[in-house]
JSON list of C-alpha atoms in Angstrom, two decimals:
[
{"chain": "O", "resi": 6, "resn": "UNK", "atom": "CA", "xyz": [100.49, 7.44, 112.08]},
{"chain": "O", "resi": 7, "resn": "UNK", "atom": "CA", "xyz": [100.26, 10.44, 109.80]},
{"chain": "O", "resi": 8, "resn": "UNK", "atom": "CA", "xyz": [103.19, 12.54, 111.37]},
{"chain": "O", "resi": 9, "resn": "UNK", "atom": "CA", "xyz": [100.35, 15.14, 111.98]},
{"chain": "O", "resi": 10, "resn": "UNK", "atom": "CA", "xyz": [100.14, 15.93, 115.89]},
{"chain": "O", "resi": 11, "resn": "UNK", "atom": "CA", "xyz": [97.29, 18.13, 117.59]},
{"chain": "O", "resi": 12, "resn": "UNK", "atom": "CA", "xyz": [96.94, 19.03, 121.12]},
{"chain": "O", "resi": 13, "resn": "UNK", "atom": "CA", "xyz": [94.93, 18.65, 123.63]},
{"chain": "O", "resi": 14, "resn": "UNK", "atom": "CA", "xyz": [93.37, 15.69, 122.75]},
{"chain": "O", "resi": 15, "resn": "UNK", "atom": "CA", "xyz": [90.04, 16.81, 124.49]},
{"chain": "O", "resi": 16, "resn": "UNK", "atom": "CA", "xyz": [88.79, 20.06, 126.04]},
{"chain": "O", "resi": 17, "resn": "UNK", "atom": "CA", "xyz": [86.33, 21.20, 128.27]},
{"chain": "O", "resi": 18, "resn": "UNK", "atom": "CA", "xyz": [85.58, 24.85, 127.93]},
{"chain": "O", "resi": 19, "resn": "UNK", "atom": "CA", "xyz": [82.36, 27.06, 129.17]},
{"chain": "O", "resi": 20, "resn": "UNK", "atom": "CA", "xyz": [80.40, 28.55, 127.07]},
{"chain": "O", "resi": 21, "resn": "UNK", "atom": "CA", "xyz": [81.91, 32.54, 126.32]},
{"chain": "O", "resi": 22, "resn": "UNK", "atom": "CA", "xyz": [85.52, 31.17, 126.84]},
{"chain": "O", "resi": 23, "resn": "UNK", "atom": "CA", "xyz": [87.94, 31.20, 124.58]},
{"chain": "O", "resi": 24, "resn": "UNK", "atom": "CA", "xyz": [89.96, 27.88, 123.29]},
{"chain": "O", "resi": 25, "resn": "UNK", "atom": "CA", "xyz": [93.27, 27.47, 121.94]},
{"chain": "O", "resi": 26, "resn": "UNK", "atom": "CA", "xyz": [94.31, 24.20, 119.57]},
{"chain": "O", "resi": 27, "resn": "UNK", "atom": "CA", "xyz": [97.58, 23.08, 118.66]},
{"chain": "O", "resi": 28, "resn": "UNK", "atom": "CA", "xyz": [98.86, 21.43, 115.14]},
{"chain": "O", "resi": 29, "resn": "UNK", "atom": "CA", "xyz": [101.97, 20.00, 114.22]},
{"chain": "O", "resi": 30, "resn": "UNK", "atom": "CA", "xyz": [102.28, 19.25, 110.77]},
{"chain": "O", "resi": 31, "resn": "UNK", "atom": "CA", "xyz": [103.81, 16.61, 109.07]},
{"chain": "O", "resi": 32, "resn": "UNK", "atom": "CA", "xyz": [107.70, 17.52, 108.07]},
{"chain": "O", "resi": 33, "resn": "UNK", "atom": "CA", "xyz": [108.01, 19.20, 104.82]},
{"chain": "O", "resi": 34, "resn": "UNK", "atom": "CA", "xyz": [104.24, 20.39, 104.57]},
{"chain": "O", "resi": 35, "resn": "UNK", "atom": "CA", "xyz": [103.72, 24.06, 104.34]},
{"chain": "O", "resi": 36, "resn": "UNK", "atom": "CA", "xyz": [100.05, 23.79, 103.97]},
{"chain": "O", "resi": 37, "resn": "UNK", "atom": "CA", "xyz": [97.65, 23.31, 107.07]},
{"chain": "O", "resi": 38, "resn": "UNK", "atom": "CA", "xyz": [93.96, 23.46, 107.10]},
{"chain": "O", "resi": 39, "resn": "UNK", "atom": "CA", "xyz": [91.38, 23.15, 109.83]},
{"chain": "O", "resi": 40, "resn": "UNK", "atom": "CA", "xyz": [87.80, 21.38, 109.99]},
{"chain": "O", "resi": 41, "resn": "UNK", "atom": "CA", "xyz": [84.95, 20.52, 112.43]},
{"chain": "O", "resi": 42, "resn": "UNK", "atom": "CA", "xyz": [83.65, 17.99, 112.24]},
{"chain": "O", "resi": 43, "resn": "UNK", "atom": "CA", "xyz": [79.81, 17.93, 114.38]},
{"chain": "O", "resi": 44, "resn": "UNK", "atom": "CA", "xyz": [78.36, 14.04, 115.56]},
{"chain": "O", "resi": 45, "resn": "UNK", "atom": "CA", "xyz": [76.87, 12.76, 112.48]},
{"chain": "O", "resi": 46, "resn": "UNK", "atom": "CA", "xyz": [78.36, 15.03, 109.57]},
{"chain": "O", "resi": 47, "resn": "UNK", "atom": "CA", "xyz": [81.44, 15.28, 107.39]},
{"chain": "O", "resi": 48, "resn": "UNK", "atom": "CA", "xyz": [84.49, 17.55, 108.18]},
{"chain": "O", "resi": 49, "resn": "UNK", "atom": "CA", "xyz": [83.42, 21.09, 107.70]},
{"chain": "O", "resi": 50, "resn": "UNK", "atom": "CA", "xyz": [86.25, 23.58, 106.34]},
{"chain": "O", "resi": 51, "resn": "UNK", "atom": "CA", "xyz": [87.34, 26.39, 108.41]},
{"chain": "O", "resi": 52, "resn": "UNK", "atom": "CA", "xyz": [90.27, 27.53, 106.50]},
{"chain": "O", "resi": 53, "resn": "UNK", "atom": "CA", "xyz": [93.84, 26.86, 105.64]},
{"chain": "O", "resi": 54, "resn": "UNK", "atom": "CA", "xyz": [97.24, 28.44, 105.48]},
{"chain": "O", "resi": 55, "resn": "UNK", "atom": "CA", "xyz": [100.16, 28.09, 103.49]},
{"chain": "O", "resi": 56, "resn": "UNK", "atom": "CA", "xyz": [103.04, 29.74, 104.60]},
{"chain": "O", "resi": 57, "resn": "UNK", "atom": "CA", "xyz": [101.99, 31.59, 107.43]},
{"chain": "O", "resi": 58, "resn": "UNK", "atom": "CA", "xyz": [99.52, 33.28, 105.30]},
{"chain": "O", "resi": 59, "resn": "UNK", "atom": "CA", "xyz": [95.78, 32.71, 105.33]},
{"chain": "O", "resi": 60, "resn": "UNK", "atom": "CA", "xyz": [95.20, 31.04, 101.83]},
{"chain": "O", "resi": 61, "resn": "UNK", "atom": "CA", "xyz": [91.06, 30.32, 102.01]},
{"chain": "O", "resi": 62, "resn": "UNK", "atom": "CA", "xyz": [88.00, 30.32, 104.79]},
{"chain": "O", "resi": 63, "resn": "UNK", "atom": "CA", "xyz": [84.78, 28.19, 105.28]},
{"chain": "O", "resi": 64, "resn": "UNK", "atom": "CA", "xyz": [82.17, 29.66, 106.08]},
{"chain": "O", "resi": 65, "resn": "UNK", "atom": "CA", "xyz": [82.71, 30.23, 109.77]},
{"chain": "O", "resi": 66, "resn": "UNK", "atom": "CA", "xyz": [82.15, 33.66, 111.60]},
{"chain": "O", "resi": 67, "resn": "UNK", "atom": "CA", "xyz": [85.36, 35.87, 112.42]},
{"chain": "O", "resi": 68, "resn": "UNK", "atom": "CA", "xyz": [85.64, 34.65, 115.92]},
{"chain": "O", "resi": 69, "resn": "UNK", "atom": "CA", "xyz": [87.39, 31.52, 114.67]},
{"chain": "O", "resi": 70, "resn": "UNK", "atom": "CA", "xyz": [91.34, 32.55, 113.43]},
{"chain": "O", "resi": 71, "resn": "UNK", "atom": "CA", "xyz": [94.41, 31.16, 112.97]},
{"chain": "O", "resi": 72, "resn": "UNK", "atom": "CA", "xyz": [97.96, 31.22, 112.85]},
{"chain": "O", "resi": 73, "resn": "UNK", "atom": "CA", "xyz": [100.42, 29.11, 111.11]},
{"chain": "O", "resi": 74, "resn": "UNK", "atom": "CA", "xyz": [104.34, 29.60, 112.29]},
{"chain": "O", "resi": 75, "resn": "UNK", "atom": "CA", "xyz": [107.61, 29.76, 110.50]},
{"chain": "O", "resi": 76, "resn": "UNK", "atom": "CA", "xyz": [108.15, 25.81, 110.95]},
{"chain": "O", "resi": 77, "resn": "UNK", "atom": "CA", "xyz": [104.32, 25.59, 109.70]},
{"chain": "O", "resi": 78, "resn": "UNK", "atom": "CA", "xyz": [102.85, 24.52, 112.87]},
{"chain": "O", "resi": 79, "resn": "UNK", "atom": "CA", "xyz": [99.20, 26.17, 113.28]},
{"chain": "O", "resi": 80, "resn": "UNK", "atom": "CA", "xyz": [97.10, 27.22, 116.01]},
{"chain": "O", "resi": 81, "resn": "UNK", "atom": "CA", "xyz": [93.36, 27.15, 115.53]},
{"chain": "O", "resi": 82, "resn": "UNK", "atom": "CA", "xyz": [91.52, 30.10, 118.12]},
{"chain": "O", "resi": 83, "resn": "UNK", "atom": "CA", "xyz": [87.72, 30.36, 119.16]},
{"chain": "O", "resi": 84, "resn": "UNK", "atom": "CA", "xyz": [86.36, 33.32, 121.02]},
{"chain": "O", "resi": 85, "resn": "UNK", "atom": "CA", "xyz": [83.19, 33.46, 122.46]},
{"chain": "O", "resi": 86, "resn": "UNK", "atom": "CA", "xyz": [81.96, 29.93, 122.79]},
{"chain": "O", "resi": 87, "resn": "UNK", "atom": "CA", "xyz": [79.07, 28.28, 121.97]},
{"chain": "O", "resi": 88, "resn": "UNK", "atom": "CA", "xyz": [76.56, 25.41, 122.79]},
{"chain": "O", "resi": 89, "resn": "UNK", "atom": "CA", "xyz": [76.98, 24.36, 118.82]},
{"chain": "O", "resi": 90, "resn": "UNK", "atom": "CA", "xyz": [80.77, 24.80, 118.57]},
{"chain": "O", "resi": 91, "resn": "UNK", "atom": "CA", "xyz": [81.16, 21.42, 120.35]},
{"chain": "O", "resi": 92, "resn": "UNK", "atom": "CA", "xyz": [82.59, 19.38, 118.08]},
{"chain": "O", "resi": 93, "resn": "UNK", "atom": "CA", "xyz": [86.13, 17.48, 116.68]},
{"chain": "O", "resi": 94, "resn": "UNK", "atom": "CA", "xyz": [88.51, 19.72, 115.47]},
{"chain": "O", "resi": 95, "resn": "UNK", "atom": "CA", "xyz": [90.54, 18.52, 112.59]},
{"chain": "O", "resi": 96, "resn": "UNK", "atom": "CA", "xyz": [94.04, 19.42, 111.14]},
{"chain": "O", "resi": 97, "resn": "UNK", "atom": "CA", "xyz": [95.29, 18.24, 108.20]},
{"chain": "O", "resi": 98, "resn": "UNK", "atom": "CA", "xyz": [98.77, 18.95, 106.35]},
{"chain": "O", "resi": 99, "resn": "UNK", "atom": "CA", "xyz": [99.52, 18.39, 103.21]},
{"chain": "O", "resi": 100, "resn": "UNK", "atom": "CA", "xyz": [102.02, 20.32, 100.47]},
{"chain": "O", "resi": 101, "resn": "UNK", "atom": "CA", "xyz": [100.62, 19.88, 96.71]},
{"chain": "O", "resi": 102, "resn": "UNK", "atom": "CA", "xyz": [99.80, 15.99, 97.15]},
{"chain": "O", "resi": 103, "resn": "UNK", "atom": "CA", "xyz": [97.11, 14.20, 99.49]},
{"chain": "O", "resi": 104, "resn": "UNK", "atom": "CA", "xyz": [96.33, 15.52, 103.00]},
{"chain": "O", "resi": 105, "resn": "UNK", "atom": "CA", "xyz": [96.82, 14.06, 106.15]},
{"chain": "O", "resi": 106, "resn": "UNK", "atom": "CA", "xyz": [94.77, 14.70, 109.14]},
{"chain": "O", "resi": 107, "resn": "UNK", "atom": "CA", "xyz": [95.70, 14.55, 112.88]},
{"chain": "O", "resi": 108, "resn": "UNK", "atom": "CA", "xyz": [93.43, 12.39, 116.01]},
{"chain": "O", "resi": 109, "resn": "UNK", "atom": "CA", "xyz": [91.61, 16.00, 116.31]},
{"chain": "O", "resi": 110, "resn": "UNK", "atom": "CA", "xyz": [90.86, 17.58, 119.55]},
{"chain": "O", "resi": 111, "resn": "UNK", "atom": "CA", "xyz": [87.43, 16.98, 120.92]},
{"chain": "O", "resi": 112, "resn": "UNK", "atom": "CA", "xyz": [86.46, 20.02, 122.01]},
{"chain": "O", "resi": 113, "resn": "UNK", "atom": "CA", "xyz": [82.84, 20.31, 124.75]},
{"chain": "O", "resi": 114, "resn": "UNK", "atom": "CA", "xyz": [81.35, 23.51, 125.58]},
{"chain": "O", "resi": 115, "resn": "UNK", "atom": "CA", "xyz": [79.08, 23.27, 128.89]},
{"chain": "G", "resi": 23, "resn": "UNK", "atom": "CA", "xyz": [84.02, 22.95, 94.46]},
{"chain": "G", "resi": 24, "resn": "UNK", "atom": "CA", "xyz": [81.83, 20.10, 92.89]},
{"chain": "G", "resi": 25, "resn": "UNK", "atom": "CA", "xyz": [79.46, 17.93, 95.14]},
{"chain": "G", "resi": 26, "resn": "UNK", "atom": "CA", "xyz": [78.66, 14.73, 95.75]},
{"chain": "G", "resi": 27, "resn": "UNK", "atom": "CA", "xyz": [76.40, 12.11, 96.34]},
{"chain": "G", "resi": 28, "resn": "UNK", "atom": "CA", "xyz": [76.88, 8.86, 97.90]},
{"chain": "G", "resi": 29, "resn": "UNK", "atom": "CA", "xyz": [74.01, 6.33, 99.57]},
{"chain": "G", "resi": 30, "resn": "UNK", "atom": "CA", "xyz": [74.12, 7.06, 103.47]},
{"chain": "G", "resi": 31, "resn": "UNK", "atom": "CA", "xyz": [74.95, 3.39, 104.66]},
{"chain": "G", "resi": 32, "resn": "UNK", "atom": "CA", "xyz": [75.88, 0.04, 103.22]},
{"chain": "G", "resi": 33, "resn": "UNK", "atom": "CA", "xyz": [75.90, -3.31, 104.91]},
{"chain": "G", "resi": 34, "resn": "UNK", "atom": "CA", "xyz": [78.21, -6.32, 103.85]},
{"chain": "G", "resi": 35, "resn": "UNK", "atom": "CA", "xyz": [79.90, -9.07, 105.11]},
{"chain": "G", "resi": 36, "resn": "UNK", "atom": "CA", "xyz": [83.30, -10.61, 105.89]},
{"chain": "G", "resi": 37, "resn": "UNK", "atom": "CA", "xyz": [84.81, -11.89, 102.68]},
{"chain": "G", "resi": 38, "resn": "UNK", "atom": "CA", "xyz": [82.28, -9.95, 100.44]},
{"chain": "G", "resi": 39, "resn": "UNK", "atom": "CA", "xyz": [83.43, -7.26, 97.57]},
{"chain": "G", "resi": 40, "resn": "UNK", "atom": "CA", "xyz": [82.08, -3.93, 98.35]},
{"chain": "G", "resi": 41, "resn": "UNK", "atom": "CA", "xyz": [81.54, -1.50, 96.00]},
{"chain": "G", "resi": 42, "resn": "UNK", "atom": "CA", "xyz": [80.42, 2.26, 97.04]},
{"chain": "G", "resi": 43, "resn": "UNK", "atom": "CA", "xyz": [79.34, 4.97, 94.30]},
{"chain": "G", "resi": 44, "resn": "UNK", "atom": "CA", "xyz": [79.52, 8.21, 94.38]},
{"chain": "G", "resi": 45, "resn": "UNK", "atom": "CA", "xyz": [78.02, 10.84, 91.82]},
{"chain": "G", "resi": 46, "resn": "UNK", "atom": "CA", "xyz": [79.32, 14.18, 90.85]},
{"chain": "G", "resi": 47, "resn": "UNK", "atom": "CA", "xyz": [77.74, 15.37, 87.94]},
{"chain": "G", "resi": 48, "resn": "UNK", "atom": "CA", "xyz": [79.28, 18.96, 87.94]},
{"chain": "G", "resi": 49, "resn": "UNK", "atom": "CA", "xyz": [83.30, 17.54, 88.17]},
{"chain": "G", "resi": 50, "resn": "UNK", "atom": "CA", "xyz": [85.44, 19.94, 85.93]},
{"chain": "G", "resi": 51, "resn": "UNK", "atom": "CA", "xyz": [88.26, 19.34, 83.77]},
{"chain": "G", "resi": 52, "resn": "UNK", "atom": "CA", "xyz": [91.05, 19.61, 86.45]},
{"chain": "G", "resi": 53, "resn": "UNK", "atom": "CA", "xyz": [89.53, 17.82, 89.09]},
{"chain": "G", "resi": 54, "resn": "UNK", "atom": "CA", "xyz": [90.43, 14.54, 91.15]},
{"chain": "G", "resi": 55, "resn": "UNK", "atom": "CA", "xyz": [88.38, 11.86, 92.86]},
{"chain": "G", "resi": 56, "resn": "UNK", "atom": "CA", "xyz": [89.38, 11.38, 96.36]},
{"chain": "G", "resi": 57, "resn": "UNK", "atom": "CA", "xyz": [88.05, 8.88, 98.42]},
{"chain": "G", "resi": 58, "resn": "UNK", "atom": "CA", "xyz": [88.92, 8.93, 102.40]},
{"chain": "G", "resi": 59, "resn": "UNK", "atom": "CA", "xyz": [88.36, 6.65, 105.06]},
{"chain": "G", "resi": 60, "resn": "UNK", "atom": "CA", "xyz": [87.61, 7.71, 108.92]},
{"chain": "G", "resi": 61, "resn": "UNK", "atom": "CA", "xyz": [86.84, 5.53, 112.06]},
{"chain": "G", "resi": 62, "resn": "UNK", "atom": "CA", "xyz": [84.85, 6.73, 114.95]},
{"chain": "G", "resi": 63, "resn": "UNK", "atom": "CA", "xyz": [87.09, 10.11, 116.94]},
{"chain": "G", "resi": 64, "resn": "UNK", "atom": "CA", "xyz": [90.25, 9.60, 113.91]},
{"chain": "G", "resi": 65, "resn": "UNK", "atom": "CA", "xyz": [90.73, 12.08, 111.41]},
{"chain": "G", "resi": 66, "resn": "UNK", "atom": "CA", "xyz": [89.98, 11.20, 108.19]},
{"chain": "G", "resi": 67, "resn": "UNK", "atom": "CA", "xyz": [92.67, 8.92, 105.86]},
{"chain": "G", "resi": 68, "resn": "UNK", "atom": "CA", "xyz": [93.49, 9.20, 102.26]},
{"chain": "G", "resi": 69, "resn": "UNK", "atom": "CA", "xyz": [92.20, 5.59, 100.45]},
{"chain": "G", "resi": 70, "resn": "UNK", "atom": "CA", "xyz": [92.36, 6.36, 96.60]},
{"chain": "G", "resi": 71, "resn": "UNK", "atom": "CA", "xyz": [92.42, 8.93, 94.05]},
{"chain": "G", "resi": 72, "resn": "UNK", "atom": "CA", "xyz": [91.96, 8.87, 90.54]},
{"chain": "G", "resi": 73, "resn": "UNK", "atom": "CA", "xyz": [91.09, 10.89, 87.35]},
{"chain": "G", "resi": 74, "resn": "UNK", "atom": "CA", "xyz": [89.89, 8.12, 84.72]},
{"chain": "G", "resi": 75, "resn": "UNK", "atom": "CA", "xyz": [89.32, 5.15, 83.92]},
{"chain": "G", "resi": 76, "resn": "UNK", "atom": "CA", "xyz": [90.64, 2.79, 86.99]},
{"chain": "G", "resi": 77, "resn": "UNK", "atom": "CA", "xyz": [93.25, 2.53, 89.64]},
{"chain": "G", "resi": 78, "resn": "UNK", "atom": "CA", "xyz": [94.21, 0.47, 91.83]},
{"chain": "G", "resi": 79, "resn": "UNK", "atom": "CA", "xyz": [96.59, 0.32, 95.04]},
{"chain": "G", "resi": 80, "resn": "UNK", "atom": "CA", "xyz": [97.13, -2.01, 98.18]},
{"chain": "G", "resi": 81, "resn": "UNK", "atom": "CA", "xyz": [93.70, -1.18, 99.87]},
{"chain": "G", "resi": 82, "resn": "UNK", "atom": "CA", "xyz": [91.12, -0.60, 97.53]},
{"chain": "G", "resi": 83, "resn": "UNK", "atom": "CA", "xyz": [90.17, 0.05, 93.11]},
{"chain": "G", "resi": 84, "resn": "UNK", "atom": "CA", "xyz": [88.48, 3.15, 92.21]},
{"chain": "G", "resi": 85, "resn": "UNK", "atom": "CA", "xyz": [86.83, 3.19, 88.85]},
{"chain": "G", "resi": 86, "resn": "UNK", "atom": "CA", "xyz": [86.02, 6.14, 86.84]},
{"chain": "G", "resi": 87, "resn": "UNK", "atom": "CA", "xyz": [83.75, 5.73, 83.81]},
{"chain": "G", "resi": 88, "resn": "UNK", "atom": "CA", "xyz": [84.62, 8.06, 80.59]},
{"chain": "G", "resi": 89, "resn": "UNK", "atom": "CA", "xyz": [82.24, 10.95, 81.61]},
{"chain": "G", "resi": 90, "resn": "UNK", "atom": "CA", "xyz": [83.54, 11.28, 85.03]},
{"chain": "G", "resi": 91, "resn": "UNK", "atom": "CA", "xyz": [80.54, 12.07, 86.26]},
{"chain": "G", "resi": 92, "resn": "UNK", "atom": "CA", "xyz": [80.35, 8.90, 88.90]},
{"chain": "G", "resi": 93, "resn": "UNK", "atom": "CA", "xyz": [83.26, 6.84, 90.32]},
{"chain": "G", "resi": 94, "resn": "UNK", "atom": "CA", "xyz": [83.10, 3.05, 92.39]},
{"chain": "G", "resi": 95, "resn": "UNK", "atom": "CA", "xyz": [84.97, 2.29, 95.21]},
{"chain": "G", "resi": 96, "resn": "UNK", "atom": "CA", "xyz": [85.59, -0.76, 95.36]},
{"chain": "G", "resi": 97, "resn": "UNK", "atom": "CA", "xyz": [86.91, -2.93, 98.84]},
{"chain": "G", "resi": 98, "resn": "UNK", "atom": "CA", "xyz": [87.87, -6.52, 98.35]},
{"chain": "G", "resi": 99, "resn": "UNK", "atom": "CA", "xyz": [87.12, -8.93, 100.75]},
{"chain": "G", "resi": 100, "resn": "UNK", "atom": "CA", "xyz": [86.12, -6.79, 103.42]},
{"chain": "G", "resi": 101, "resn": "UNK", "atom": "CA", "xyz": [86.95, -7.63, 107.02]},
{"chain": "G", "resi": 102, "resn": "UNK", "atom": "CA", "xyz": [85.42, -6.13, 110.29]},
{"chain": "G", "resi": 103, "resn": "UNK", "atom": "CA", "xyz": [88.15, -3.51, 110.49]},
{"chain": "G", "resi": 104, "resn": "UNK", "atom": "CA", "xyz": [87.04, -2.12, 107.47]},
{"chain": "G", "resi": 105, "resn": "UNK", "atom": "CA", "xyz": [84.27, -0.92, 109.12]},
{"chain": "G", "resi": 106, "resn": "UNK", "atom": "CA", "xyz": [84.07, 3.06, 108.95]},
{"chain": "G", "resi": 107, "resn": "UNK", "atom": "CA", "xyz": [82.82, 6.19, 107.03]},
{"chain": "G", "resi": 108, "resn": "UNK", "atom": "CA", "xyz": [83.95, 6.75, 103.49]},
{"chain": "G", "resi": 109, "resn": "UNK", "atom": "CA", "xyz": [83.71, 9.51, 101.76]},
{"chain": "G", "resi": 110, "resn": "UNK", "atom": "CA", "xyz": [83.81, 10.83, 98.11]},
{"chain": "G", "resi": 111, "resn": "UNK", "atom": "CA", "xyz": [85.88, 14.23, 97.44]},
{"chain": "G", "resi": 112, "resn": "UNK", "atom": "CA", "xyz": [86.33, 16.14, 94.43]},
{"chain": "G", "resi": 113, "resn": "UNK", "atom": "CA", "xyz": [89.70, 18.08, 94.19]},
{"chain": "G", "resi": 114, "resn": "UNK", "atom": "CA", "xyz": [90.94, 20.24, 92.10]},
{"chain": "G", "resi": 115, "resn": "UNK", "atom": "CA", "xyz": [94.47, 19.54, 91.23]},
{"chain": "G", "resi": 116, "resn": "UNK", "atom": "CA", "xyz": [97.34, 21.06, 93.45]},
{"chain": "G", "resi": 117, "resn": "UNK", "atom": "CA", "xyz": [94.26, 21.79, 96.12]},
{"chain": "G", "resi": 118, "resn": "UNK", "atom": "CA", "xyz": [94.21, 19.27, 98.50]},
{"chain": "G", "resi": 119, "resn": "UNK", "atom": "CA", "xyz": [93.90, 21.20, 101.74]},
{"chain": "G", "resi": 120, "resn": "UNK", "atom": "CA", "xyz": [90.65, 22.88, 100.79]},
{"chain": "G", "resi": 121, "resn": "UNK", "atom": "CA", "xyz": [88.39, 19.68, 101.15]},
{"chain": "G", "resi": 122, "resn": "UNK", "atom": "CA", "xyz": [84.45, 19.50, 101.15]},
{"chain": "G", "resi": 123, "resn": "UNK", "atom": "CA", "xyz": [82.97, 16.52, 102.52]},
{"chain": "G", "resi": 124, "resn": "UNK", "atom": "CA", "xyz": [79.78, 15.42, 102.26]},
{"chain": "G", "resi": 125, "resn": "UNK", "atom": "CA", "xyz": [77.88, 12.95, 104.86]},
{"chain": "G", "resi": 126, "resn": "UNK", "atom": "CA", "xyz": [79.64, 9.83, 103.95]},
{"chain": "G", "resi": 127, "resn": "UNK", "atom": "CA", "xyz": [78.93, 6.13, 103.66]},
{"chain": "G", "resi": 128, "resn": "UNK", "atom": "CA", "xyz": [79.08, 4.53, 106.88]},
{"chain": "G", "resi": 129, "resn": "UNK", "atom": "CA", "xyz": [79.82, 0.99, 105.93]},
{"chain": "G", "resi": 130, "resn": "UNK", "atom": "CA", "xyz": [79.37, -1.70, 108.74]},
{"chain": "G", "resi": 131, "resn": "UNK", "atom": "CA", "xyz": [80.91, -4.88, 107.85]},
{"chain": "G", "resi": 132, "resn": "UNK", "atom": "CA", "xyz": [79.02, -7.89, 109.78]},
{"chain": "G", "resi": 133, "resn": "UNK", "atom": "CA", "xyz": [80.83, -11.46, 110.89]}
]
């Protein structure tokens, strides 16, 4: 257990939706970053933020954002859906020294 | 952020020492080697890091020769739970939430 939580733990969404997911970081961390991660390939960076600021971005189009809150939990948004944006969804915390990731949220776009 | 470059797969056995490599040829002065472990739908977990020569912890060794420019990991006596993608970062110090992973070795340990 890495004391990193993220919610749901899968998703179904349709294609044009929008998608919400959910990070708890690990107590003390004011750092959070988010990946996908596609079948087959390493975790892609999204982008991260450290104290409620956004503090670096992947290359990723503007329709994914974030938000990180006051206790450093993070949201990770998607508008607009697509086919290819099925995929795991990683968090990971971390505050100057190694990061730990969450489960991820599996995330299928029909 | 420097790249790297580790074989795709690797087969062993239980018992066996296994030893994965990983190139980076561009490293800089202030960055780490990370190595990280992930099992099929699990986010990724922190093995090893080191800066030169070698270190060692409960799970694994990671040696780093004086150019820095490749590092071994290094898994004693493997057992089938050991089974699982590994993969080399580079870091640059204090930046550990800015990550870039490659592909991975996916290591499948037989019986």
């Amino acid at each position: 257990e890495t004391g990193v939580t993220q919610s749901p733990t899968h998703l179904i969404k349709t294609r044009g939706q929008q998608v919400t997911l959910r990070c708890s970081s690990q107590s003390g961390h004011n750092t959070v970053s988010w990946y996908q991660q596609a079948l087959g390939q390493g975790p892609q960076f999204i982008f991260q933020y450290y104290r409620e600021e956004e503090n670096g971005r992947g290359n990723f189009p503007p329709r994914f954002s974030g938000l990180q809150f006051p206790n450093y939990s993070s949201e990770l948004n998607v508008n607009a859906l697509e086919l290819d944006d099925s995929a795991l969804y990683l968090c990971a915390s971390s505050s100057g020294g190694e990061a730990f990731f969450g489960q991820g949220t599996r995330l299928t776009v029909v | 952020l420097a790249k790297t470059t580790q074989p795709i797969s690797m087969d062993s056995y239980e018992g066996q020492e296994v030893n994965i490599t990983c190139s980076h040829n561009n490293i800089a002065t202030n960055d780490y080697i990370t190595w990280y472990q992930q099992f099929p739908s699990q986010g990724p977990r922190f093995i090893i890091q080191g800066y030169k020569t070698k270190v060692t912890n409960e799970v694994a060794s990671l040696f780093i020769p004086a150019d820095r420019k490749s590092s071994t990991l290094s898994l004693p006596r493997v057992s089938l739970s050991d089974t699982a993608v590994y993969y080399c970062l580079v870091v640059p110090s204090g930046n550990t939430g800015k990550l870039i992973f490659g592909q991975g070795t996916t290591l499948q340990v037989k019986p």
